[in-house]
Amino acid sequence: MSVTPPGPLGDPLFGNGRQFADDPFGFLRACADSYGDVVRLDLGPRETYLLTNPADVERVLVADAERYRKPQFGDDAMDTLLGDGLLLSEGETWQRQRTLANPAFHNRRIGALAGVMADHAESHVAEWSDGDVVDLQLELARLTVKIIVTAMFGADIDDEEVKTVQENLEPLGARFEPDPRRYLIPDWVPTRENREFDAAIDTLESVIDGIVERRRGTERDPSVDPAGPDGTGVRGPPGDPDADLPMDLLSVLLRARDRGEQTDENLRDELVTMLLAGHDTTALALTYAFYLLSNHPEARGRVESEAEEAVSTGRLTADAVRGMEYTERVLNESMRLYPPVYTLFREPKLDVKLGGYRIPEGSALMVSQWVIHRSERWYDDPETFDPDRWTSKRRSQRPRFAFFPFGGGPRHCIGKAFSLLEAKIILATICSRFALDYEGPDLSLRGSLTMHPNHPVPMRIRER
Ligand code: HEM
């Protein structure tokens, strides 16, 4: 067996950087089709390998997870943005942050947040009228920002602040799009892109600081936790002195700061991480689901029936949307075809063996949902939208890591249950009243930290 995995030829200056930047999604899939389980890519100063076999993904994310870490790209942008927040931190810092955050994501607490999600969804769509055309991605991103701030930060955010967050996501996203020239220009060079990126971070941090300021001194006041009394069951046994404390993430982190376990900087990193990771992804998953439903009226009809049944019981609850099984299949199928996080990165802490090849310590591994979710090796007719792939029988015929929109292993998404509940509540709220018809061009995609439509997503709203 050859020692170096095969891979595409690149040009002398940028390696495969240009091919990747021109069409990241087509390029990665072509590599998987041509070169197999492990593909060597030349994407910059460090060796990069694309893994395309679910068995290797499982090894990296789960079985041998302790041998890998999140890579440092020698690129300060990500650190500046997310610092030591949960998504990027490592070792003891990560363990401490995850343990601190866990109660805020406990299943019972998430279930109790359904009402807050439903209220935000209701008041958002109350502004829609028959015949309007909206940019759905923007609408959903605004809605999910409001939900995450109320649910996890125990605070409200006004329309002006929501707008500020949205406007500043654009320059942040642009900074993470593949661009081979970036390796030639350090972050401190005041290019327009770098200046806009720095300004966007300052603005986002000032929104976060405003929220923290509004919440100062209330971190022991149970009434700030929107999970309300239903959420209190997660707080510990009777007699626990902390049993009545609010368990929204911001209250938890503020108390940790009071105990000296968090600095103001940790707190801010965590909140920026949660604000970004906790809204953009769910908004994208829903945008793609509505896009696909618009093109598949029969599936839309079935989602509408489930939605009507769920809302018929009154204010939506976790129980009411639990029965939306077909809608869950639609969500899975949407995230298969359009995974909001289209690739993960890892770095081996020591030399490892994958697919029969030696992969050196310090190289970058790309573990791509986009590539595996659309591979003929794991899915029949992979380009076709087929929610019935997600019946338990058909699902059990595929390897576990043929589908991993939320990652896996110890670093799996902490917000998975939150986002699935939120997505179903938003689908139920919208589909019980409206049908959305897509009126844009063929969907084209842009790869940044997450996978975005490359253009607005115009949807005509039709009252049902
Ligand atoms: C459809 C929605 C979502 C998708 C597709 C998604 C996807 C992911 C993926 C793939 C990872 C693993 C990253 C890695 O292994 O490198 C991750 C981690 C994470 N996600 Fe999500 N996510 C979603 C929603 C959310 C929500 C709603 C929140 C917060 C409320 C959230 C917060 C996080 C955090 C903090 C991590 C890092 C966890 C850790 O490393 O311990 N995500 N997410």
Coordinates of C-alpha atoms and ligand atoms in Angstrom, one line a residue:
M1 CA 0.0 0.0 0.0
S2 CA 1.3 3.4 -0.9
V3 CA 2.4 5.6 2.1
T4 CA 0.9 8.8 0.9
P5 CA -2.8 9.0 0.2
P6 CA -3.7 10.0 -3.4
G7 CA -5.0 13.5 -4.2
P8 CA -5.5 16.0 -7.0
L9 CA -2.7 17.9 -8.6
G10 CA -2.6 21.6 -7.8
D11 CA -0.8 24.7 -9.2
P12 CA 2.6 25.6 -7.9
L13 CA 1.6 28.7 -6.0
F14 CA -1.8 27.9 -4.5
G15 CA -1.8 24.1 -4.6
N16 CA -5.5 23.0 -4.7
G17 CA -6.5 26.3 -3.0
R18 CA -8.0 27.8 -6.2
Q19 CA -10.0 24.7 -7.1
F20 CA -11.3 24.7 -3.5
A21 CA -12.1 28.4 -3.4
D22 CA -13.8 28.4 -6.9
D23 CA -16.2 25.5 -6.0
P24 CA -15.6 24.0 -2.6
F25 CA -18.7 21.7 -2.8
G26 CA -18.0 20.3 -6.3
F27 CA -14.3 20.0 -5.6
L28 CA -14.6 18.0 -2.4
R29 CA -17.1 15.6 -3.9
A30 CA -15.0 15.1 -7.1
C31 CA -12.0 14.3 -4.8
A32 CA -14.0 11.7 -2.9
D33 CA -15.3 10.1 -6.1
S34 CA -11.8 10.0 -7.7
Y35 CA -9.5 9.1 -4.8
G36 CA -11.4 7.1 -2.2
D37 CA -11.4 7.0 1.6
V38 CA -8.5 9.3 2.3
V39 CA -7.6 12.2 0.0
R40 CA -4.5 14.3 0.3
L41 CA -5.2 18.0 -0.4
D42 CA -2.8 20.9 -0.8
L43 CA -4.7 23.8 0.8
G44 CA -2.1 25.9 2.5
P45 CA 0.9 25.6 4.7
R46 CA -0.1 22.4 6.4
E47 CA -0.9 18.9 5.0
T48 CA -4.7 18.4 4.7
Y49 CA -6.6 15.1 4.4
L50 CA -10.2 14.6 3.4
L51 CA -11.8 11.6 5.1
T52 CA -14.8 10.1 3.1
N53 CA -15.5 6.9 4.9
P54 CA -18.0 6.9 7.8
A55 CA -15.9 4.2 9.6
D56 CA -12.9 6.6 9.7
V57 CA -15.2 9.5 10.8
E58 CA -16.4 7.4 13.8
R59 CA -12.8 6.6 14.7
V60 CA -11.8 10.3 14.7
L61 CA -14.9 11.7 16.4
V62 CA -15.7 8.9 18.8
A63 CA -13.5 5.8 19.2
D64 CA -10.2 7.6 19.2
A65 CA -11.4 11.1 20.0
E66 CA -8.7 11.7 22.6
R67 CA -6.1 11.5 19.8
Y68 CA -7.5 14.5 18.0
R69 CA -8.0 18.2 18.8
K70 CA -9.6 21.1 17.0
P71 CA -6.9 22.5 14.7
Q72 CA -5.1 25.8 15.2
F73 CA -4.9 27.2 11.7
G74 CA -2.3 29.8 12.5
D75 CA -5.1 32.2 11.6
D76 CA -6.1 34.5 14.4
A77 CA -9.6 35.3 13.0
M78 CA -11.4 32.3 14.5
D79 CA -9.7 32.8 17.9
T80 CA -10.6 36.5 17.9
L81 CA -14.2 35.6 17.2
L82 CA -14.8 32.6 19.5
G83 CA -11.8 32.6 21.8
D84 CA -12.1 30.1 24.5
G85 CA -15.8 29.5 23.9
L86 CA -17.2 26.0 24.0
L87 CA -16.8 25.4 20.2
L88 CA -13.0 25.9 20.1
S89 CA -11.6 25.4 23.6
E90 CA -9.6 22.3 24.4
G91 CA -8.6 20.1 27.4
E92 CA -9.5 21.2 30.9
T93 CA -10.9 24.6 29.7
W94 CA -13.4 22.8 27.3
Q95 CA -14.3 20.2 30.0
R96 CA -15.1 23.0 32.5
Q97 CA -17.1 25.0 30.0
R98 CA -19.1 22.0 28.9
T99 CA -19.8 20.9 32.5
L100 CA -21.0 24.4 33.3
A101 CA -23.2 24.7 30.2
N102 CA -24.8 21.2 30.5
P103 CA -27.7 22.1 32.9
A104 CA -28.8 24.9 30.6
F105 CA -29.2 22.2 27.9
H106 CA -30.8 19.5 30.0
N107 CA -33.6 17.8 28.2
R108 CA -36.2 18.8 30.7
R109 CA -35.2 22.4 30.5
I110 CA -35.2 22.4 26.7
G111 CA -38.7 20.9 26.7
A112 CA -39.9 23.7 29.0
L113 CA -38.6 26.3 26.5
A114 CA -41.1 25.2 23.8
G115 CA -43.5 27.9 24.9
V116 CA -40.9 30.7 24.5
M117 CA -40.0 29.4 21.1
A118 CA -43.7 29.3 20.1
D119 CA -44.3 32.8 21.3
H120 CA -41.4 34.2 19.4
A121 CA -42.4 32.3 16.2
E122 CA -46.1 33.4 16.6
S123 CA -45.3 37.1 17.0
H124 CA -42.7 37.0 14.1
V125 CA -45.2 35.5 11.6
A126 CA -48.0 37.8 12.8
E127 CA -46.2 40.4 10.6
W128 CA -46.5 38.3 7.5
S129 CA -49.4 38.8 5.0
D130 CA -50.8 36.9 2.1
G131 CA -48.8 37.7 -1.0
D132 CA -45.7 39.2 0.7
V133 CA -42.3 38.1 -0.5
V134 CA -39.7 37.7 2.2
D135 CA -36.0 36.8 2.3
L136 CA -36.6 33.6 4.3
Q137 CA -33.1 33.1 5.4
L138 CA -32.9 36.6 6.9
E139 CA -36.4 36.2 8.5
L140 CA -35.5 32.9 10.1
A141 CA -32.1 34.2 11.3
R142 CA -33.9 37.1 13.0
L143 CA -36.3 34.8 14.6
T144 CA -33.7 32.4 15.9
V145 CA -31.6 35.2 17.3
K146 CA -34.6 36.3 19.4
I147 CA -35.2 32.7 20.6
I148 CA -31.6 32.0 21.6
V149 CA -31.2 35.3 23.5
T150 CA -34.4 34.7 25.4
A151 CA -33.9 31.0 26.0
M152 CA -30.3 30.9 26.8
F153 CA -29.5 34.4 28.0
G154 CA -32.7 35.1 29.9
A155 CA -32.9 38.5 28.2
D156 CA -34.8 40.2 25.4
I157 CA -33.2 41.7 22.4
D158 CA -34.8 44.6 20.5
D159 CA -35.3 44.7 16.7
E160 CA -32.4 47.2 16.3
E161 CA -30.0 44.9 18.1
V162 CA -31.2 41.9 16.0
K163 CA -30.6 43.9 12.9
T164 CA -27.1 44.9 14.1
V165 CA -26.3 41.2 14.7
Q166 CA -27.5 40.3 11.2
E167 CA -25.6 43.1 9.4
N168 CA -22.4 42.1 11.1
L169 CA -22.6 38.4 10.3
E170 CA -21.9 39.1 6.6
P171 CA -18.3 40.4 7.1
L172 CA -17.7 37.7 9.7
G173 CA -18.8 35.0 7.3
A174 CA -16.8 36.5 4.4
R175 CA -13.6 36.1 6.4
F176 CA -14.1 32.3 6.6
E177 CA -14.8 31.7 2.9
P178 CA -12.0 29.7 1.2
D179 CA -9.4 32.1 -0.3
P180 CA -5.9 30.8 -1.1
R181 CA -4.5 34.4 -1.0
R182 CA -5.2 34.6 2.7
Y183 CA -2.1 32.6 3.5
L184 CA 0.0 35.3 1.8
I185 CA -1.6 38.2 3.7
P186 CA -1.4 38.2 7.5
D187 CA -4.4 39.1 9.6
W188 CA -2.9 42.3 10.9
V189 CA -2.6 43.8 7.4
P190 CA -5.5 46.4 7.3
T191 CA -7.1 45.1 4.2
R192 CA -10.7 46.1 3.8
E193 CA -11.8 42.6 4.7
N194 CA -9.7 42.5 7.9
R195 CA -10.9 45.9 8.9
E196 CA -14.6 45.0 8.4
F197 CA -14.0 41.8 10.3
D198 CA -12.5 43.6 13.3
A199 CA -15.3 46.2 13.3
A200 CA -18.0 43.4 13.1
I201 CA -16.5 41.7 16.1
D202 CA -16.4 44.9 18.1
T203 CA -20.1 45.5 17.3
L204 CA -21.2 42.0 18.2
E205 CA -19.3 42.2 21.4
S206 CA -21.0 45.5 22.3
V207 CA -24.4 43.8 21.7
I208 CA -23.3 41.0 24.1
D209 CA -22.0 43.5 26.6
G210 CA -25.4 45.3 26.5
I211 CA -27.2 42.1 27.3
V212 CA -24.8 41.2 30.2
E213 CA -25.3 44.7 31.5
R214 CA -29.1 44.3 31.5
R215 CA -28.8 41.1 33.3
R216 CA -26.2 42.2 35.9
G217 CA -27.3 41.4 39.5
T218 CA -30.2 39.1 38.4
E219 CA -28.2 35.8 38.2
R220 CA -29.9 34.4 41.3
D221 CA -33.4 35.6 40.5
P222 CA -35.5 32.5 39.4
S223 CA -38.0 34.7 37.5
V224 CA -35.4 35.5 34.8
D225 CA -35.3 31.8 33.6
P226 CA -37.8 31.5 30.7
A227 CA -37.9 27.7 31.3
G228 CA -39.9 28.7 34.4
P229 CA -40.9 26.3 37.1
D230 CA -41.0 23.3 34.7
G231 CA -37.3 23.7 34.2
T232 CA -36.5 23.7 37.9
G233 CA -36.6 19.9 38.1
V234 CA -33.2 19.8 36.6
R235 CA -31.6 21.8 39.4
G236 CA -30.8 19.2 41.8
P237 CA -32.4 17.3 44.7
P238 CA -34.8 18.9 47.2
G239 CA -32.8 20.9 49.8
D240 CA -30.1 21.7 47.3
P241 CA -29.2 25.4 48.1
D242 CA -29.0 26.0 44.3
A243 CA -32.3 24.3 43.5
D244 CA -34.2 27.5 42.9
L245 CA -31.6 29.3 40.9
P246 CA -32.2 30.2 37.3
M247 CA -30.5 27.8 34.9
D248 CA -30.4 29.8 31.7
L249 CA -26.8 29.8 30.4
L250 CA -26.1 33.5 31.2
S251 CA -27.2 33.1 34.8
V252 CA -25.0 30.0 35.2
L253 CA -22.0 31.8 33.7
L254 CA -22.5 34.9 35.8
R255 CA -22.6 32.9 39.0
A256 CA -19.4 31.1 37.9
R257 CA -17.8 34.5 37.3
D258 CA -18.9 35.5 40.8
R259 CA -17.2 32.4 42.2
G260 CA -14.0 33.4 40.3
E261 CA -14.3 30.4 37.9
Q262 CA -14.8 32.6 34.8
T263 CA -13.2 35.9 33.7
D264 CA -15.3 38.5 31.9
E265 CA -13.4 37.5 28.8
N266 CA -14.4 33.8 29.1
L267 CA -18.0 34.9 29.6
R268 CA -18.0 37.0 26.5
D269 CA -16.4 34.3 24.4
E270 CA -19.0 31.8 25.5
L271 CA -21.9 34.2 24.7
V272 CA -20.6 35.1 21.3
T273 CA -20.1 31.4 20.6
M274 CA -23.6 30.6 21.7
L275 CA -25.2 33.5 19.9
L276 CA -23.6 32.5 16.6
A277 CA -23.6 28.7 16.8
G278 CA -27.1 28.8 18.3
H279 CA -29.0 30.7 15.7
D280 CA -27.4 30.6 12.2
T281 CA -27.3 26.8 12.0
T282 CA -31.0 26.3 12.8
A283 CA -32.0 29.2 10.6
L284 CA -30.1 27.5 7.7
A285 CA -31.6 24.0 8.4
L286 CA -35.1 25.6 8.2
T287 CA -34.3 27.6 5.1
Y288 CA -33.3 24.5 3.2
A289 CA -36.2 22.6 4.6
F290 CA -38.7 25.2 3.3
Y291 CA -36.9 25.4 0.0
L292 CA -37.2 21.6 -0.5
L293 CA -40.8 21.6 0.7
S294 CA -41.6 24.3 -1.8
N295 CA -40.3 22.0 -4.6
H296 CA -42.1 18.9 -3.2
P297 CA -45.8 19.8 -2.6
E298 CA -46.7 16.3 -1.5
A299 CA -44.2 16.3 1.3
R300 CA -45.4 19.8 2.2
G301 CA -49.0 18.6 2.4
R302 CA -47.9 16.0 4.9
V303 CA -46.0 18.5 7.0
E304 CA -49.0 20.8 7.0
S305 CA -51.3 18.1 8.3
E306 CA -48.9 17.3 11.2
A307 CA -48.6 21.0 11.9
E308 CA -52.3 21.5 12.0
E309 CA -52.7 18.7 14.4
A310 CA -49.9 20.0 16.7
V311 CA -51.4 23.5 16.9
S312 CA -54.9 22.3 17.4
T313 CA -54.0 21.6 21.1
G314 CA -53.4 25.3 21.8
R315 CA -50.0 26.9 22.6
L316 CA -47.3 24.6 21.3
T317 CA -45.4 22.3 23.7
A318 CA -42.7 19.8 23.3
D319 CA -45.3 17.0 23.6
A320 CA -47.5 18.6 20.9
V321 CA -44.6 18.5 18.3
R322 CA -43.3 15.1 19.4
G323 CA -45.9 13.5 17.1
M324 CA -44.5 15.3 14.0
E325 CA -42.7 12.2 12.8
Y326 CA -42.8 12.9 9.1
T327 CA -41.6 16.5 9.7
E328 CA -38.6 15.0 11.6
R329 CA -37.9 12.9 8.5
V330 CA -38.1 16.1 6.3
L331 CA -35.6 17.8 8.6
N332 CA -33.2 14.9 8.5
E333 CA -33.5 14.8 4.7
S334 CA -32.9 18.5 4.5
M335 CA -29.8 18.3 6.7
R336 CA -28.6 15.4 4.7
L337 CA -28.8 17.3 1.4
Y338 CA -27.9 20.7 2.9
P339 CA -25.9 20.2 6.1
P340 CA -25.6 23.7 7.7
V341 CA -22.1 22.6 9.0
Y342 CA -20.7 21.1 5.9
T343 CA -17.3 20.0 7.2
L344 CA -15.5 19.5 10.6
F345 CA -11.8 19.9 11.1
R346 CA -9.6 17.9 13.4
E347 CA -5.8 17.7 14.0
P348 CA -4.1 14.5 15.2
K349 CA -2.1 15.0 18.4
L350 CA 0.3 12.2 17.3
D351 CA 0.9 10.2 14.1
V352 CA -2.2 8.1 13.4
K353 CA -3.2 5.5 10.9
L354 CA -6.4 6.0 8.9
G355 CA -7.6 4.0 5.9
G356 CA -4.3 2.3 5.9
Y357 CA -2.3 5.5 5.6
R358 CA 0.0 7.2 8.1
I359 CA -1.4 10.7 8.8
P360 CA 1.2 12.9 10.5
E361 CA 0.7 14.7 13.8
G362 CA -0.3 18.3 13.2
S363 CA -1.9 17.8 9.8
A364 CA -5.5 19.0 9.2
L365 CA -8.3 16.5 8.7
M366 CA -11.5 17.5 6.9
V367 CA -14.5 15.4 7.9
S368 CA -17.2 16.5 5.5
Q369 CA -20.9 16.0 6.0
W370 CA -21.5 17.4 2.6
V371 CA -19.4 14.8 0.9
I372 CA -20.6 11.8 2.9
H373 CA -24.2 12.8 3.0
R374 CA -24.3 12.9 -0.8
S375 CA -22.3 9.8 -1.6
E376 CA -23.7 7.0 -3.7
R377 CA -21.8 4.6 -1.5
W378 CA -24.2 5.2 1.4
Y379 CA -27.4 6.6 -0.3
D380 CA -29.4 5.3 -3.3
D381 CA -30.0 8.1 -5.6
P382 CA -28.4 10.6 -3.3
E383 CA -29.5 13.8 -5.1
T384 CA -33.1 13.0 -4.6
F385 CA -35.2 14.4 -1.8
D386 CA -36.7 11.4 -0.1
P387 CA -37.8 11.8 3.5
D388 CA -38.7 8.2 3.8
R389 CA -35.0 7.3 3.9
W390 CA -35.5 8.1 7.6
T391 CA -37.8 5.3 8.5
S392 CA -36.0 3.3 11.3
K393 CA -35.6 0.3 9.0
R394 CA -33.9 2.1 6.2
R395 CA -31.8 4.1 8.6
S396 CA -30.5 1.0 10.3
Q397 CA -29.1 -0.2 7.0
R398 CA -26.6 2.6 6.8
P399 CA -23.4 3.1 8.8
R400 CA -23.8 5.3 11.9
F401 CA -21.6 8.1 10.5
A402 CA -23.2 8.2 7.1
F403 CA -25.2 11.1 8.6
F404 CA -23.7 13.4 11.2
P405 CA -25.1 16.9 10.9
F406 CA -24.5 17.5 14.6
G407 CA -21.0 15.9 14.7
G408 CA -20.4 13.1 17.2
G409 CA -18.5 11.9 20.2
P410 CA -17.5 14.1 23.1
R411 CA -17.6 17.2 21.0
H412 CA -21.1 16.6 19.5
C413 CA -23.4 19.6 19.3
I414 CA -24.6 20.6 22.7
G415 CA -27.6 22.4 21.1
K416 CA -29.0 19.4 19.1
A417 CA -32.1 18.9 21.1
F418 CA -32.7 22.6 21.4
S419 CA -32.4 23.1 17.7
L420 CA -34.6 20.1 16.7
L421 CA -37.4 21.3 19.0
E422 CA -37.0 24.9 17.8
A423 CA -37.1 23.7 14.2
K424 CA -40.3 21.7 14.7
I425 CA -42.0 24.5 16.6
I426 CA -41.2 27.0 13.8
L427 CA -42.3 24.5 11.1
A428 CA -45.6 23.9 13.0
T429 CA -46.2 27.6 13.5
I430 CA -45.6 28.5 9.9
C431 CA -47.0 25.4 8.0
S432 CA -50.2 25.4 10.0
R433 CA -51.0 28.9 8.5
F434 CA -48.9 29.5 5.4
A435 CA -47.5 27.8 2.4
L436 CA -44.1 29.3 1.2
D437 CA -43.3 29.2 -2.5
Y438 CA -39.7 29.7 -3.5
E439 CA -39.3 32.4 -6.2
G440 CA -35.5 32.6 -6.5
P441 CA -32.9 31.2 -8.9
D442 CA -31.6 27.7 -8.6
L443 CA -30.0 27.4 -5.2
S444 CA -26.3 28.2 -5.2
L445 CA -24.2 27.7 -2.1
R446 CA -21.4 29.5 -0.4
G447 CA -19.0 27.8 2.1
S448 CA -18.0 29.8 5.2
L449 CA -18.1 28.6 8.8
T450 CA -21.5 27.3 7.7
M451 CA -23.1 26.5 4.3
H452 CA -25.1 29.5 3.1
P453 CA -27.2 30.2 0.1
N454 CA -25.2 32.5 -2.1
H455 CA -28.1 34.9 -2.6
P456 CA -31.3 36.0 -0.9
V457 CA -34.0 33.3 -0.6
P458 CA -37.2 35.0 -1.8
M459 CA -40.3 33.1 -0.6
R460 CA -43.9 34.2 -1.5
I461 CA -46.2 33.8 1.5
R462 CA -49.6 32.3 0.8
E463 CA -52.2 32.1 3.5
R464 CA -53.7 28.6 3.6
Ligands
HEM1 C1 -29.4 22.7 12.9 C2 -28.7 23.3 13.9 C3 -27.3 22.9 14.3 C4 -26.3 22.2 13.6 C5 -26.4 21.6 12.2 C6 -25.2 22.2 14.5 C7 -24.0 21.5 14.2 C8 -22.9 21.4 15.0 C9 -21.8 20.5 14.8 C10 -21.5 19.7 13.5 C11 -21.0 20.6 15.9 C12 -19.7 19.9 16.1 C13 -18.5 20.7 15.7 C14 -17.2 19.9 15.8 O1 -17.2 18.7 16.1 O2 -16.1 20.5 15.4 C15 -21.6 21.5 16.8 C16 -21.0 21.9 18.0 C17 -21.6 22.9 18.8 N1 -22.8 23.4 18.7 FE1 -24.2 23.1 17.2 N2 -25.4 22.9 15.6 C18 -26.7 23.3 15.6 C19 -27.4 24.0 16.5 C20 -26.8 24.5 17.7 C21 -27.5 25.3 18.7 C22 -28.9 25.7 18.7 C23 -26.5 25.6 19.7 C24 -26.7 26.4 20.9 C25 -27.8 26.7 21.5 C26 -25.3 25.0 19.2 C27 -24.1 25.1 19.9 C28 -23.0 24.4 19.7 C29 -21.8 24.4 20.5 C30 -21.5 25.3 21.7 C31 -20.9 23.4 20.0 C32 -19.6 23.0 20.5 C33 -19.7 21.9 21.5 C34 -18.4 21.4 22.1 O3 -17.4 21.3 21.4 O4 -18.5 20.9 23.2 N3 -25.5 24.4 18.1 N4 -22.8 21.9 16.3

